[in-house]
PDB file of C-alpha atoms in Angstrom:
ATOM      1  CA  MET X  10       0.000   0.000   0.000  1.00  0.00           C
ATOM      2  CA  LYS X  11       1.339   3.431  -0.938  1.00  0.00           C
ATOM      3  CA  ARG X  12       1.917   6.104   1.690  1.00  0.00           C
ATOM      4  CA  GLU X  13      -0.847   8.368   0.332  1.00  0.00           C
ATOM      5  CA  GLU X  14      -3.319   5.479   0.481  1.00  0.00           C
ATOM      6  CA  GLN X  15      -2.252   4.771   4.075  1.00  0.00           C
ATOM      7  CA  LYS X  16      -2.775   8.423   4.997  1.00  0.00           C
ATOM      8  CA  GLN X  17      -6.256   8.446   3.519  1.00  0.00           C
ATOM      9  CA  GLU X  18      -7.240   5.140   5.135  1.00  0.00           C
ATOM     10  CA  ILE X  19      -6.071   6.299   8.565  1.00  0.00           C
ATOM     11  CA  LYS X  20      -7.827   9.658   8.175  1.00  0.00           C
ATOM     12  CA  ASP X  21     -11.007   7.840   7.128  1.00  0.00           C
ATOM     13  CA  PHE X  22     -10.670   5.495  10.105  1.00  0.00           C
ATOM     14  CA  PHE X  23     -10.516   8.354  12.610  1.00  0.00           C
ATOM     15  CA  GLU X  24     -13.497  10.132  11.090  1.00  0.00           C
ATOM     16  CA  GLN X  25     -15.619   6.959  10.971  1.00  0.00           C
ATOM     17  CA  TYR X  26     -14.578   5.916  14.485  1.00  0.00           C
ATOM     18  CA  TYR X  27     -15.492   9.361  15.801  1.00  0.00           C
ATOM     19  CA  LYS X  28     -18.926   9.167  14.156  1.00  0.00           C
ATOM     20  CA  LYS X  29     -19.439   5.690  15.600  1.00  0.00           C
ATOM     21  CA  TYR X  30     -18.870   6.926  19.169  1.00  0.00           C
ATOM     22  CA  GLU X  31     -19.749  10.618  18.794  1.00  0.00           C
ATOM     23  CA  LYS X  32     -22.405  10.622  21.510  1.00  0.00           C
ATOM     24  CA  PHE X  33     -19.764   9.459  24.012  1.00  0.00           C
ATOM     25  CA  MET X  34     -17.176  12.109  23.148  1.00  0.00           C
ATOM     26  CA  THR X  35     -17.380  14.114  26.365  1.00  0.00           C
ATOM     27  CA  LEU X  36     -14.787  14.630  29.072  1.00  0.00           C
ATOM     28  CA  PRO X  37     -14.577  16.783  32.189  1.00  0.00           C
ATOM     29  CA  SER X  38     -11.487  18.606  30.920  1.00  0.00           C
ATOM     30  CA  VAL X  39     -10.890  19.373  27.255  1.00  0.00           C
ATOM     31  CA  PRO X  40      -8.239  21.780  25.893  1.00  0.00           C
ATOM     32  CA  ALA X  41      -9.851  24.781  24.210  1.00  0.00           C
ATOM     33  CA  ALA X  42      -8.410  23.795  20.816  1.00  0.00           C
ATOM     34  CA  MET X  43     -10.235  20.457  20.968  1.00  0.00           C
ATOM     35  CA  LEU X  44     -13.656  21.698  22.091  1.00  0.00           C
ATOM     36  CA  ALA X  45     -16.427  20.861  19.668  1.00  0.00           C
ATOM     37  CA  GLU X  46     -18.586  23.746  18.513  1.00  0.00           C
ATOM     38  CA  GLN X  47     -21.859  24.654  20.232  1.00  0.00           C
ATOM     39  CA  GLN X  48     -20.904  23.690  23.761  1.00  0.00           C
ATOM     40  CA  GLU X  49     -23.549  24.013  26.415  1.00  0.00           C
ATOM     41  CA  GLU X  50     -22.514  26.363  29.180  1.00  0.00           C
ATOM     42  CA  GLU X  51     -23.940  24.097  31.862  1.00  0.00           C
ATOM     43  CA  GLY X  52     -22.120  21.064  33.214  1.00  0.00           C
ATOM     44  CA  GLU X  53     -18.469  20.279  33.445  1.00  0.00           C
ATOM     45  CA  TRP X  54     -18.456  17.577  30.733  1.00  0.00           C
ATOM     46  CA  LYS X  55     -17.487  18.961  27.337  1.00  0.00           C
ATOM     47  CA  LYS X  56     -17.648  17.411  23.887  1.00  0.00           C
ATOM     48  CA  TRP X  57     -14.312  17.113  22.111  1.00  0.00           C
ATOM     49  CA  LYS X  58     -13.493  16.925  18.421  1.00  0.00           C
ATOM     50  CA  LEU X  59     -10.733  15.571  16.248  1.00  0.00           C
ATOM     51  CA  ILE X  60      -8.177  18.172  15.237  1.00  0.00           C
ATOM     52  CA  PRO X  61      -5.296  17.760  12.795  1.00  0.00           C
ATOM     53  CA  ALA X  62      -2.148  16.690  14.607  1.00  0.00           C
ATOM     54  CA  THR X  63       0.804  19.060  14.598  1.00  0.00           C
ATOM     55  CA  VAL X  64       3.370  16.360  15.318  1.00  0.00           C
ATOM     56  CA  SER X  65       6.645  16.912  13.493  1.00  0.00           C
ATOM     57  CA  ASP X  66       9.258  14.461  12.262  1.00  0.00           C
ATOM     58  CA  GLU X  67      11.463  15.826  15.050  1.00  0.00           C
ATOM     59  CA  ASP X  68       8.791  14.981  17.645  1.00  0.00           C
ATOM     60  CA  LEU X  69       8.556  11.437  16.297  1.00  0.00           C
ATOM     61  CA  ALA X  70      12.334  10.993  16.260  1.00  0.00           C
ATOM     62  CA  LYS X  71      12.544  12.189  19.860  1.00  0.00           C
ATOM     63  CA  LEU X  72       9.841   9.722  20.939  1.00  0.00           C
ATOM     64  CA  GLU X  73      11.503   6.869  19.044  1.00  0.00           C
ATOM     65  CA  ALA X  74      14.789   7.607  20.820  1.00  0.00           C
ATOM     66  CA  GLN X  75      13.031   7.891  24.173  1.00  0.00           C
ATOM     67  CA  ILE X  76      11.285   4.514  23.941  1.00  0.00           C
ATOM     68  CA  GLY X  77      14.003   2.732  21.972  1.00  0.00           C
ATOM     69  CA  VAL X  78      12.210   1.611  18.824  1.00  0.00           C
ATOM     70  CA  ALA X  79      11.870   2.872  15.250  1.00  0.00           C
ATOM     71  CA  PHE X  80       8.257   3.308  14.146  1.00  0.00           C
ATOM     72  CA  PRO X  81       6.867   1.790  10.975  1.00  0.00           C
ATOM     73  CA  ASP X  82       5.592   4.370   8.469  1.00  0.00           C
ATOM     74  CA  PHE X  83       1.929   3.488   9.070  1.00  0.00           C
ATOM     75  CA  PHE X  84       2.346   4.195  12.769  1.00  0.00           C
ATOM     76  CA  LYS X  85       4.002   7.545  12.059  1.00  0.00           C
ATOM     77  CA  ILE X  86       1.035   8.398   9.836  1.00  0.00           C
ATOM     78  CA  PHE X  87      -1.328   7.306  12.613  1.00  0.00           C
ATOM     79  CA  LEU X  88       0.368   9.652  15.098  1.00  0.00           C
ATOM     80  CA  THR X  89       0.479  12.587  12.690  1.00  0.00           C
ATOM     81  CA  THR X  90      -3.124  12.483  11.452  1.00  0.00           C
ATOM     82  CA  TYR X  91      -5.372  13.645  14.306  1.00  0.00           C
ATOM     83  CA  PHE X  92      -5.193  14.567  17.958  1.00  0.00           C
ATOM     84  CA  HIS X  93      -7.954  12.724  19.811  1.00  0.00           C
ATOM     85  CA  PHE X  94      -9.169  11.498  23.190  1.00  0.00           C
ATOM     86  CA  PHE X  95      -9.953   7.903  22.230  1.00  0.00           C
ATOM     87  CA  ASP X  96      -8.740   5.584  24.953  1.00  0.00           C
ATOM     88  CA  GLY X  97      -8.432   1.847  25.000  1.00  0.00           C
ATOM     89  CA  ASP X  98      -8.059   0.146  21.648  1.00  0.00           C
ATOM     90  CA  VAL X  99      -6.897   3.271  19.807  1.00  0.00           C
ATOM     91  CA  GLY X 100      -4.963   5.060  22.542  1.00  0.00           C
ATOM     92  CA  ARG X 101      -5.208   8.692  23.613  1.00  0.00           C
ATOM     93  CA  HIS X 102      -3.189  11.225  21.604  1.00  0.00           C
ATOM     94  CA  SER X 103      -4.365  14.703  22.522  1.00  0.00           C
ATOM     95  CA  VAL X 104      -3.023  18.165  21.904  1.00  0.00           C
ATOM     96  CA  ASP X 105      -2.044  18.532  25.570  1.00  0.00           C
ATOM     97  CA  GLU X 106      -0.593  15.007  25.900  1.00  0.00           C
ATOM     98  CA  PRO X 107       0.768  13.874  22.550  1.00  0.00           C
ATOM     99  CA  PHE X 108       1.854  10.232  22.566  1.00  0.00           C
ATOM    100  CA  PHE X 109       0.121   9.538  25.886  1.00  0.00           C
ATOM    101  CA  ALA X 110      -0.941   6.010  24.909  1.00  0.00           C
ATOM    102  CA  VAL X 111       2.466   5.017  23.538  1.00  0.00           C
ATOM    103  CA  LYS X 112       4.254   6.231  26.648  1.00  0.00           C
ATOM    104  CA  ASN X 113       1.651   4.615  28.899  1.00  0.00           C
ATOM    105  CA  ALA X 114       1.946   1.223  27.147  1.00  0.00           C
ATOM    106  CA  TRP X 115       5.747   1.283  26.868  1.00  0.00           C
ATOM    107  CA  ASN X 116       7.473  -1.726  28.349  1.00  0.00           C
ATOM    108  CA  PRO X 117      11.230  -2.379  28.007  1.00  0.00           C
ATOM    109  CA  LEU X 118      10.772  -6.158  27.807  1.00  0.00           C
ATOM    110  CA  LEU X 119       8.410  -5.855  24.865  1.00  0.00           C
ATOM    111  CA  VAL X 120      10.692  -3.424  23.052  1.00  0.00           C
ATOM    112  CA  LYS X 121      13.736  -5.675  23.596  1.00  0.00           C
ATOM    113  CA  ALA X 122      11.740  -8.599  22.172  1.00  0.00           C
ATOM    114  CA  GLY X 123      10.887  -6.685  18.977  1.00  0.00           C
ATOM    115  CA  TYR X 124       7.438  -5.281  19.747  1.00  0.00           C
ATOM    116  CA  LEU X 125       6.109  -1.733  19.654  1.00  0.00           C
ATOM    117  CA  PRO X 126       3.618  -1.327  22.518  1.00  0.00           C
ATOM    118  CA  PHE X 127       1.125   1.365  21.517  1.00  0.00           C
ATOM    119  CA  THR X 128      -1.918   1.154  23.811  1.00  0.00           C
ATOM    120  CA  TRP X 129      -3.839  -0.873  26.361  1.00  0.00           C
ATOM    121  CA  ASP X 130      -7.029  -2.710  25.472  1.00  0.00           C
ATOM    122  CA  ARG X 131     -10.357  -1.153  26.465  1.00  0.00           C
ATOM    123  CA  ASP X 132     -10.386  -3.006  29.806  1.00  0.00           C
ATOM    124  CA  GLY X 133      -6.782  -2.156  30.719  1.00  0.00           C
ATOM    125  CA  TYR X 134      -5.753  -5.786  30.890  1.00  0.00           C
ATOM    126  CA  TYR X 135      -3.749  -6.363  27.693  1.00  0.00           C
ATOM    127  CA  ILE X 136      -0.971  -4.291  26.155  1.00  0.00           C
ATOM    128  CA  ARG X 137      -1.474  -3.993  22.390  1.00  0.00           C
ATOM    129  CA  CYS X 138       1.664  -4.128  20.250  1.00  0.00           C
ATOM    130  CA  VAL X 139       2.921  -4.049  16.696  1.00  0.00           C
ATOM    131  CA  ASP X 140       5.135  -7.077  16.046  1.00  0.00           C
ATOM    132  CA  LEU X 141       8.151  -5.625  14.249  1.00  0.00           C
ATOM    133  CA  VAL X 142       9.799  -8.929  13.311  1.00  0.00           C
ATOM    134  CA  ASN X 143       8.749  -8.626   9.655  1.00  0.00           C
ATOM    135  CA  MET X 144       9.831  -5.029   9.117  1.00  0.00           C
ATOM    136  CA  PRO X 145      10.134  -3.417   6.644  1.00  0.00           C
ATOM    137  CA  ASP X 146       7.130  -5.323   5.237  1.00  0.00           C
ATOM    138  CA  GLU X 147       4.464  -3.419   7.190  1.00  0.00           C
ATOM    139  CA  ASP X 148       1.635  -5.542   5.807  1.00  0.00           C
ATOM    140  CA  LYS X 149       3.150  -8.489   7.691  1.00  0.00           C
ATOM    141  CA  CYS X 150       3.541  -6.664  11.023  1.00  0.00           C
ATOM    142  CA  ARG X 151       0.758  -8.236  13.018  1.00  0.00           C
ATOM    143  CA  ILE X 152      -1.022  -6.578  15.913  1.00  0.00           C
ATOM    144  CA  CYS X 153      -0.891  -8.653  19.041  1.00  0.00           C
ATOM    145  CA  GLN X 154      -1.570  -8.343  22.728  1.00  0.00           C
ATOM    146  CA  ILE X 155      -0.121  -9.679  25.937  1.00  0.00           C
ATOM    147  CA  ASP X 156      -1.589  -9.940  29.401  1.00  0.00           C
ATOM    148  CA  HIS X 157       0.410  -7.354  31.344  1.00  0.00           C
ATOM    149  CA  GLU X 158       0.605  -9.651  34.377  1.00  0.00           C
ATOM    150  CA  VAL X 159       2.680 -12.153  32.376  1.00  0.00           C
ATOM    151  CA  LEU X 160       5.414  -9.542  32.201  1.00  0.00           C
ATOM    152  CA  PHE X 161       5.802  -9.612  35.998  1.00  0.00           C
ATOM    153  CA  ASP X 162       7.376 -13.063  35.605  1.00  0.00           C
ATOM    154  CA  PHE X 163      10.333 -11.569  33.727  1.00  0.00           C
ATOM    155  CA  ASP X 164      13.272  -9.625  35.109  1.00  0.00           C
ATOM    156  CA  GLU X 165      13.693  -6.362  33.178  1.00  0.00           C
ATOM    157  CA  ASP X 166      17.459  -6.400  33.758  1.00  0.00           C
ATOM    158  CA  SER X 167      18.052  -9.909  32.442  1.00  0.00           C
ATOM    159  CA  GLU X 168      18.159 -11.056  28.845  1.00  0.00           C
ATOM    160  CA  VAL X 169      14.671 -12.138  27.796  1.00  0.00           C
ATOM    161  CA  LYS X 170      14.357 -14.222  24.659  1.00  0.00           C
ATOM    162  CA  ARG X 171      11.757 -13.244  22.113  1.00  0.00           C
ATOM    163  CA  GLU X 172      10.387 -16.795  22.176  1.00  0.00           C
ATOM    164  CA  GLU X 173       9.493 -16.403  25.856  1.00  0.00           C
ATOM    165  CA  ILE X 174       7.453 -13.257  25.185  1.00  0.00           C
ATOM    166  CA  GLU X 175       6.025 -14.628  21.940  1.00  0.00           C
ATOM    167  CA  ALA X 176       4.603 -17.646  23.759  1.00  0.00           C
ATOM    168  CA  ALA X 177       2.310 -15.300  25.717  1.00  0.00           C
ATOM    169  CA  MET X 178       1.272 -13.132  22.743  1.00  0.00           C
ATOM    170  CA  GLU X 179      -2.146 -13.377  21.125  1.00  0.00           C
ATOM    171  CA  THR X 180      -2.725 -12.178  17.571  1.00  0.00           C
ATOM    172  CA  VAL X 181      -5.429  -9.515  17.262  1.00  0.00           C
ATOM    173  CA  ALA X 182      -5.062  -8.647  13.557  1.00  0.00           C
ATOM    174  CA  ASP X 183      -2.773  -9.457  10.637  1.00  0.00           C
ATOM    175  CA  ASN X 184      -1.572  -5.851  10.378  1.00  0.00           C
ATOM    176  CA  PHE X 185      -2.330  -2.330  11.596  1.00  0.00           C
ATOM    177  CA  MET X 186      -4.803  -1.450   8.856  1.00  0.00           C
ATOM    178  CA  GLU X 187      -6.779  -4.649   9.490  1.00  0.00           C
ATOM    179  CA  TYR X 188      -6.728  -3.807  13.200  1.00  0.00           C
ATOM    180  CA  LEU X 189      -8.255  -0.385  12.560  1.00  0.00           C
ATOM    181  CA  LYS X 190     -10.892  -1.839  10.222  1.00  0.00           C
ATOM    182  CA  GLY X 191     -11.792  -4.362  12.930  1.00  0.00           C
ATOM    183  CA  LEU X 192     -12.386  -1.540  15.415  1.00  0.00           C
ATOM    184  CA  LEU X 193     -14.964  -0.072  13.078  1.00  0.00           C
ATOM    185  CA  GLY X 194     -16.839  -3.381  13.207  1.00  0.00           C
TER     186      GLY X 194
END
């Protein structure tokens, strides 16, 4: 898939996902830039909206260095498309906390084993990851998840073999685009 097609598919995903859950898009604290139009004055819960992300290549490079993994192109596109407050399966990425979900899901054992943790599942039980073993073929980078409690059995300072982590991984989708399509139902 070409980069422009990826950009359009990810943009379409966000817009469709927002429409799917639009009636639930309220939070007690929303940055002014992300407030949806026609807010009621009453009540502390405010509706938020998608806004184009202002993430630069420099920002991405800094995050990659910070967490110790190079991002696939589709994931860079994902992070540079829209700021949003989706939690769970998509992962929060708002104007006031860019990369929140990635930083929150980060785990050194997963990174050492060749995975890119990017969010927690909706229930906060599994860490969702991109399996980077097939890079640079992004279409073969499956999305998988691991029960976070399994990671307590490993020592972060010792050498952990990929096979040990892989044994606890469950496949969620064949690749990132299939994962996003699955979220739309």
